[in-house]
C-alpha atoms as a printed R data frame, in Angstrom:
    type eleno elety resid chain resno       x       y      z
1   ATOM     1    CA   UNK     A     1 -34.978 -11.074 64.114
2   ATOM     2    CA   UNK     A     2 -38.370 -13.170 63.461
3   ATOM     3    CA   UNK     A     3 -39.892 -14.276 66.294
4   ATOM     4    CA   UNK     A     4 -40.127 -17.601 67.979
5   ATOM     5    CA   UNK     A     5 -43.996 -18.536 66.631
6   ATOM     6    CA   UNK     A     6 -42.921 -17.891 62.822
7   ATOM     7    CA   UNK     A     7 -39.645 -19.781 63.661
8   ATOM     8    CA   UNK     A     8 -41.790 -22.702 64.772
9   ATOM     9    CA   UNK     A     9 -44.008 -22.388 61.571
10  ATOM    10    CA   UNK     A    10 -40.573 -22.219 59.672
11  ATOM    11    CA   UNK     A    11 -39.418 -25.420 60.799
12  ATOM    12    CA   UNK     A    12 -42.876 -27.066 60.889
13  ATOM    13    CA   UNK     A    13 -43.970 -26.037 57.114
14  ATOM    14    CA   UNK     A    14 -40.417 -26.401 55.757
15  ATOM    15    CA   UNK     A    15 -38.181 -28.074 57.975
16  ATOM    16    CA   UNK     A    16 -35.631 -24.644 58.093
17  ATOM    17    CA   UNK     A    17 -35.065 -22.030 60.550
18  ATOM    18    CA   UNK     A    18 -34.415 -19.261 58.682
19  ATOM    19    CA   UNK     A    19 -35.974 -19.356 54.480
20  ATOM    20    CA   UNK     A    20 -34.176 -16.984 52.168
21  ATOM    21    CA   UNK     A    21 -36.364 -14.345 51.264
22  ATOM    22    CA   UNK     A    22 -36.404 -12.407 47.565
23  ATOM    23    CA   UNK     A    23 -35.462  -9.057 48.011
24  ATOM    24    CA   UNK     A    24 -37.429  -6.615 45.222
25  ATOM    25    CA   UNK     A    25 -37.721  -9.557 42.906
26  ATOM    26    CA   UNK     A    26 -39.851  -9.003 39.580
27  ATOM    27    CA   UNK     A    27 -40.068 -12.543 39.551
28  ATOM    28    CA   UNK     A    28 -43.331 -14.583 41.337
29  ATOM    29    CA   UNK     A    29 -42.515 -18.209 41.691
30  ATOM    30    CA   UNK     A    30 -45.324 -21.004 41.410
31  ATOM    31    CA   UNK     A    31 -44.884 -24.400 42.210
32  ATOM    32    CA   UNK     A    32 -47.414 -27.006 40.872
33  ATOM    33    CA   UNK     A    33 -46.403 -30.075 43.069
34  ATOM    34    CA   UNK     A    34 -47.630 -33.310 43.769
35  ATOM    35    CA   UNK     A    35 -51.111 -33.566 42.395
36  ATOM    36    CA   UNK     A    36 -53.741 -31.490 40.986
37  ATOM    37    CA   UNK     A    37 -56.679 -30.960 43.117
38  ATOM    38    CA   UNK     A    38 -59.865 -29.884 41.695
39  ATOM    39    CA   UNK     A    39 -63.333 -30.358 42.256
40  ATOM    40    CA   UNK     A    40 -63.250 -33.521 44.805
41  ATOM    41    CA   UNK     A    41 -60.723 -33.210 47.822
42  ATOM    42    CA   UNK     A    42 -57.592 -35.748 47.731
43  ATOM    43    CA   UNK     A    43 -56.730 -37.576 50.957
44  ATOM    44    CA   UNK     A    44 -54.784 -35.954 53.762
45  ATOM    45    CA   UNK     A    45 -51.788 -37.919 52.884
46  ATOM    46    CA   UNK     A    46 -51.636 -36.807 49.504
47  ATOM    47    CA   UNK     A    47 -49.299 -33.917 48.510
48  ATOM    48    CA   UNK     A    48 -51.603 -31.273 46.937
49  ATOM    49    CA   UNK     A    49 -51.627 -28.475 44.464
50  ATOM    50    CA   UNK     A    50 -55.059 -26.682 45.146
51  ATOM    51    CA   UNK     A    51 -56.556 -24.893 41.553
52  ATOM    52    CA   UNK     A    52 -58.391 -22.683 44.064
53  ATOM    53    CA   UNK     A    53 -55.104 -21.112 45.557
54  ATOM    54    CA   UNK     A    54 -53.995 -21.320 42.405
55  ATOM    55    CA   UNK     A    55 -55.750 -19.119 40.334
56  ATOM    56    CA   UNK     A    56 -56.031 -15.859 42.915
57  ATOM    57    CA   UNK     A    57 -52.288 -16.030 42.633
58  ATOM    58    CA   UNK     A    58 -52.347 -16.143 38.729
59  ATOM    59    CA   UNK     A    59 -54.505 -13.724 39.049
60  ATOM    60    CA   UNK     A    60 -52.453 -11.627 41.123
61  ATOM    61    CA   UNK     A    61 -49.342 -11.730 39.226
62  ATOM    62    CA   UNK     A    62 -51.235 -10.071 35.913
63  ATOM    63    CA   UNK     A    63 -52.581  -6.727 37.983
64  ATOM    64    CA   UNK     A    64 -49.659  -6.477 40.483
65  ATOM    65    CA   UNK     A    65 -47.156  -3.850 38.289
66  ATOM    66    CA   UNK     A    66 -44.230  -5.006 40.533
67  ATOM    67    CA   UNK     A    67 -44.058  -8.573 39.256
68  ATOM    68    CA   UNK     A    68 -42.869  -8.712 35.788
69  ATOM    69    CA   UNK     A    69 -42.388 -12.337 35.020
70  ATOM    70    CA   UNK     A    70 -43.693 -15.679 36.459
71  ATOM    71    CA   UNK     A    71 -41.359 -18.806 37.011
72  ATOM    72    CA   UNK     A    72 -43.555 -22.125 37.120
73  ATOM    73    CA   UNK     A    73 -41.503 -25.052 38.993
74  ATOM    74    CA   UNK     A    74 -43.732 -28.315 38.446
75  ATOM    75    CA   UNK     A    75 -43.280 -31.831 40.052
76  ATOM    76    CA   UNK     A    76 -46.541 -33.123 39.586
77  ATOM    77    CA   UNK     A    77 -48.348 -36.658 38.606
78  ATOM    78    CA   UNK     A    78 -51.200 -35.386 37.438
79  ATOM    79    CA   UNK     A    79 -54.500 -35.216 39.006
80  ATOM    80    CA   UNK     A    80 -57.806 -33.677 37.814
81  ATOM    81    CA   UNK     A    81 -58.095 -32.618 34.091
82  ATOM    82    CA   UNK     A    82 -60.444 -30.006 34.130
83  ATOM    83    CA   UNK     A    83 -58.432 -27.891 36.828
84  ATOM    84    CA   UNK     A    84 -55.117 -28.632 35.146
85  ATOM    85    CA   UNK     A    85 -56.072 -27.404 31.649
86  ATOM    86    CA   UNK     A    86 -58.023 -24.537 33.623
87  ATOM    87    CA   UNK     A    87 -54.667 -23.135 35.424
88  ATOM    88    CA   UNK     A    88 -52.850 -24.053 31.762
89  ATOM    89    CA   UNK     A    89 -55.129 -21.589 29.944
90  ATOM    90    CA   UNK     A    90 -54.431 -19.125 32.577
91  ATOM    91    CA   UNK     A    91 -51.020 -19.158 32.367
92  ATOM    92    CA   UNK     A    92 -50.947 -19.183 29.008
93  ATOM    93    CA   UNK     A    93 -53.332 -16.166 28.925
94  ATOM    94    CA   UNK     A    94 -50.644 -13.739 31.133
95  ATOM    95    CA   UNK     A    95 -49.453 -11.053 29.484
96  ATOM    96    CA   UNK     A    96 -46.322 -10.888 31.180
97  ATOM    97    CA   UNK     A    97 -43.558 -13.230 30.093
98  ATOM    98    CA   UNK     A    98 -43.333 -16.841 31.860
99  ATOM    99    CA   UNK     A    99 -41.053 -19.500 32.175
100 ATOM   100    CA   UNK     A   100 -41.830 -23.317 33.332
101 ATOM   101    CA   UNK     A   101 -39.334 -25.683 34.791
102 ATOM   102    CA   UNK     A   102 -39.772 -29.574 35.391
103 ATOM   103    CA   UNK     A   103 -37.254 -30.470 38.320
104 ATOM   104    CA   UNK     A   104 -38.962 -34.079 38.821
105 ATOM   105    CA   UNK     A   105 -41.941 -34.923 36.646
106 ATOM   106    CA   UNK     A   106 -44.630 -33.660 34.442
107 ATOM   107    CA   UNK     A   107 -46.575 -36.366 34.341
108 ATOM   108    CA   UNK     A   108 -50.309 -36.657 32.714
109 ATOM   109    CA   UNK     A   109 -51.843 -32.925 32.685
110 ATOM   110    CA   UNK     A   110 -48.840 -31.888 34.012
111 ATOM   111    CA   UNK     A   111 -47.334 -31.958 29.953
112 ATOM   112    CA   UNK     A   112 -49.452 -28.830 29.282
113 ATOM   113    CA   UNK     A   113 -48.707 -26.828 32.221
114 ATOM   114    CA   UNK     A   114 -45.478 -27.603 31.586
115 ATOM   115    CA   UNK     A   115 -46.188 -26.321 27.927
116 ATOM   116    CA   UNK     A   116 -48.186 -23.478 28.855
117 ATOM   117    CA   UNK     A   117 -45.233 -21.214 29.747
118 ATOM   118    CA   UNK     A   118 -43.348 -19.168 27.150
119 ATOM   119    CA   UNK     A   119 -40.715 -21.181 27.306
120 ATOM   120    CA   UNK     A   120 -39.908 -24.570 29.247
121 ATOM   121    CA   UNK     A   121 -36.893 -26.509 30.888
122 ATOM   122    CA   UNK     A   122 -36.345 -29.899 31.748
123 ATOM   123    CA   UNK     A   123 -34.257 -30.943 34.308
124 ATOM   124    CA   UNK     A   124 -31.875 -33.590 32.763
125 ATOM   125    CA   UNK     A   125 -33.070 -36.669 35.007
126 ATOM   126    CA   UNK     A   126 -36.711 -35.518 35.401
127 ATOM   127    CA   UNK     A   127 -39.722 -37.416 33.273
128 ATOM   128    CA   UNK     A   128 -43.225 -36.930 31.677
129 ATOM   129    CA   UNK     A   129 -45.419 -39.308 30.919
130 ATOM   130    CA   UNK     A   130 -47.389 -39.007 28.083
131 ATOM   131    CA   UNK     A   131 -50.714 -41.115 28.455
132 ATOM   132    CA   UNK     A   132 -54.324 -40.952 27.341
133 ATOM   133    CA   UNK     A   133 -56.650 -39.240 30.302
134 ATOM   134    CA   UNK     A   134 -58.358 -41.806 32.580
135 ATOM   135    CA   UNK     A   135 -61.324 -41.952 34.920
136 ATOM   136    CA   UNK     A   136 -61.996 -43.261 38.047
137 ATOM   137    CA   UNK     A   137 -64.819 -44.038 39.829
138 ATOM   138    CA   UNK     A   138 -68.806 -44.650 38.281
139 ATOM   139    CA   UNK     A   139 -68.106 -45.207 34.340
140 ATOM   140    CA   UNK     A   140 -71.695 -45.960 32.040
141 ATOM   141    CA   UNK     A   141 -71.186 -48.177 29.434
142 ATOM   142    CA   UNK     A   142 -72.809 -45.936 26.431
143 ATOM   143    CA   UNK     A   143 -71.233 -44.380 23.458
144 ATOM   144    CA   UNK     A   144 -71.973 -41.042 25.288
145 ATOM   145    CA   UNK     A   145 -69.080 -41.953 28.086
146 ATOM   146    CA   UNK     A   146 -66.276 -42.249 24.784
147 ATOM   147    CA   UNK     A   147 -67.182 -39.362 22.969
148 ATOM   148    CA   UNK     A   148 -66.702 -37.069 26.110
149 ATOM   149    CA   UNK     A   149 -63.751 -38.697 26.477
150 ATOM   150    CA   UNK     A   150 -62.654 -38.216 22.839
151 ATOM   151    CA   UNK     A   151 -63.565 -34.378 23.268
152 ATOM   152    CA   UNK     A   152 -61.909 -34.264 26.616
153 ATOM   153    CA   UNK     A   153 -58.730 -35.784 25.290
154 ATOM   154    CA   UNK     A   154 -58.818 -33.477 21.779
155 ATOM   155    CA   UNK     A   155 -58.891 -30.144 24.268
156 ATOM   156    CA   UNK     A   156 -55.634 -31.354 26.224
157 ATOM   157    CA   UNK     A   157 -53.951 -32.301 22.668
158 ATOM   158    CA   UNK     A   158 -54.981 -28.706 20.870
159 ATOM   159    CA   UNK     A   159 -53.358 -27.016 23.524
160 ATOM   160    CA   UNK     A   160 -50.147 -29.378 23.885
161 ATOM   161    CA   UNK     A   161 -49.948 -28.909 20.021
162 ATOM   162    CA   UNK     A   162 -50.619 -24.879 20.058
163 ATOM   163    CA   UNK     A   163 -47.896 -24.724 22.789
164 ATOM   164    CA   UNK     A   164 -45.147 -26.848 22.461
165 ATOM   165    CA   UNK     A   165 -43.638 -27.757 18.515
166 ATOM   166    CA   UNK     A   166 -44.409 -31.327 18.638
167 ATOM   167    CA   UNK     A   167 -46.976 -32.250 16.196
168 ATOM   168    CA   UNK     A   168 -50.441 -34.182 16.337
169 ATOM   169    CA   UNK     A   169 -49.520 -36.624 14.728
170 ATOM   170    CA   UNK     A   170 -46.175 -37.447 17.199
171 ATOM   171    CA   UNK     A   171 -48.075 -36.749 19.810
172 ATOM   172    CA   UNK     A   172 -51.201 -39.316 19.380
173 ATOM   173    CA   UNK     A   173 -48.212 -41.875 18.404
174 ATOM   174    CA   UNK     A   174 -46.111 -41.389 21.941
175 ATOM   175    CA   UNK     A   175 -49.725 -41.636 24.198
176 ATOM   176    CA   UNK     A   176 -50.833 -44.478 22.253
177 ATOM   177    CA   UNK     A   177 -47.451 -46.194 22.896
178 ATOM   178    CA   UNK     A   178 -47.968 -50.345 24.105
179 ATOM   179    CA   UNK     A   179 -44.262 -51.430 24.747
180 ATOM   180    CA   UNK     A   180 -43.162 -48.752 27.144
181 ATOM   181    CA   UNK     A   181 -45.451 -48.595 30.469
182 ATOM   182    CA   UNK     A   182 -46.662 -51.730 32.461
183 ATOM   183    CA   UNK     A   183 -50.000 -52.806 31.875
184 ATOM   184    CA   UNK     A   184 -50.894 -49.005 30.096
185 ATOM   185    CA   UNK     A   185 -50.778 -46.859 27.556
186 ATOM   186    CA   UNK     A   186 -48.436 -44.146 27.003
187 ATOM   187    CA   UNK     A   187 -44.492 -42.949 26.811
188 ATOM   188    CA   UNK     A   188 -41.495 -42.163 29.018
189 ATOM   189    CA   UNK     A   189 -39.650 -38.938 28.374
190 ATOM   190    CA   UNK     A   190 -36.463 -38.607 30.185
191 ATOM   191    CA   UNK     A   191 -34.690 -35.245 30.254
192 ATOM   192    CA   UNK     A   192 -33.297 -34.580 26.286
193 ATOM   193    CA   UNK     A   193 -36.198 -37.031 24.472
194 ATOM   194    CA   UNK     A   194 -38.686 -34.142 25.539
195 ATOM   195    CA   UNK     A   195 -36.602 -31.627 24.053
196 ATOM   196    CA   UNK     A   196 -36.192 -34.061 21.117
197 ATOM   197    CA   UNK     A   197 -39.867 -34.612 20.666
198 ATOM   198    CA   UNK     A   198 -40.559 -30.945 20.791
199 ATOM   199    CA   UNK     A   199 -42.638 -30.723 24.409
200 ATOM   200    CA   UNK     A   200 -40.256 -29.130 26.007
201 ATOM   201    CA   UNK     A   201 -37.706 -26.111 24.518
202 ATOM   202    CA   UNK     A   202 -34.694 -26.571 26.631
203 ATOM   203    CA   UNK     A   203 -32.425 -29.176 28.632
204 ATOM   204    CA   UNK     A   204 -31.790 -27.234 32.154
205 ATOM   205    CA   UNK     A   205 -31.859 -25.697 35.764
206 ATOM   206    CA   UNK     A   206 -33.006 -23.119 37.903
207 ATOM   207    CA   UNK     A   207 -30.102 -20.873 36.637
208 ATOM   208    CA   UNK     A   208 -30.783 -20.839 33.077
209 ATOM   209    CA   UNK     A   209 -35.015 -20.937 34.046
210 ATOM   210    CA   UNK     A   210 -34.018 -17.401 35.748
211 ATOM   211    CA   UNK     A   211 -31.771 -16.548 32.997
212 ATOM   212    CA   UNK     A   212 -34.284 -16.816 30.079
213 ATOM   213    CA   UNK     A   213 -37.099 -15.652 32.456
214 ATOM   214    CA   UNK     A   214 -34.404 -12.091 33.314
215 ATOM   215    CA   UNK     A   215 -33.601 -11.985 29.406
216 ATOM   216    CA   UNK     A   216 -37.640 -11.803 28.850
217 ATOM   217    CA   UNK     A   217 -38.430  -9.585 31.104
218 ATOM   218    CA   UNK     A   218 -35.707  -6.596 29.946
């Protein structure tokens, strides 16, 4: 029986008594939710996913031998570029098979950790957005500001492009979209249309993410 302080913590983290535990699982579960946090810290009221707990537990899934396959469950607006892409590569890197599975969103530089998996679901009634990156804060008004920009932006498409089957081409046309998004840039996938437009590989759950990810692993 666990004892009263963890039941406490229990019901304070997660808002349950008792949490189902995975018995001798292979599988390590990550989920990116909310938004990315990298270098500058987000506002208490913000739901988080820190790039600096992030990567110890990437990390730990390649040298622990008992997990043998890595399920990424993402709900996630965005948030800071350079961590994103970071904990993309890194998942891309693994050599141990991966599956990713949006259950909400996958907005912004959420498309290429989406992408960065093996293979990817799609909820039926979750959405990305595909949209050129942004900036806020301090922005110089010199050609120097759009070229890092333009080489900021060509690094996210290479690597939606090397892992996903939608093309350049299809790609540039859906972010550079003017009739879907108020007042911005960018398009609306629902469900299917990523499957259709070649971001995502599959419509489904967390039965069929497990499935695949099981079928990998053997």
């Amino acid at each position: 029986m666990p004892d009263k302080n963890s039941q406490l913590q229990n019901i304070k983290e997660l808002g349950a008594l008792n949490i189902p535990q995975q018995k001798d699982s292979p599988i390590q579960i990550l989920p990116i939710i909310g938004q990315i946090e990298g270098h500058m810290v987000l506002p208490a009221e913000t739901k988080t996913t820190k790039y600096e707990h992030v990567i110890p537990n990437l990390i730990a899934v390649e040298s622990d031998s008992n997990i043998k396959g890595l399920l990424v469950v993402l709900n996630t607006v965005g948030g800071d570029v350079e961590a994103g892409l970071a904990i993309a590569e890194m998942i891309r890197s693994l050599s141990k098979p991966t599956v990713s599975l949006v259950i909400g969103g996958g907005h912004s530089i959420g498309v290429p950790l989406a992408t960065a998996s093996d293979y990817s679901f799609i909820s039926p009634t979750a959405t990305m957005i595909v949209h050129p990156i942004r900036m806020t804060g301090m922005v110089i008004g010199v050609p120097k500001t759009f070229e890092y920009f333009s080489k900021m932006q060509d690094r996210i498409n290479e690597f939606i492009v090397r892992t996903s089957k939608i093309t350049e081409k299809k790609l540039i046309e859906l972010m550079l979209q003017t009739d879907e998004l108020l007042n911005d840039t960018g398009t609306i996938l629902i469900g299917k249309q990523a499957v259709q437009q070649g971001l995502i590989d599959e419509v489904g759950g967390i039965s069929k993410a497990l499935k695949k990810l099981n079928e990998m692993i053997k």
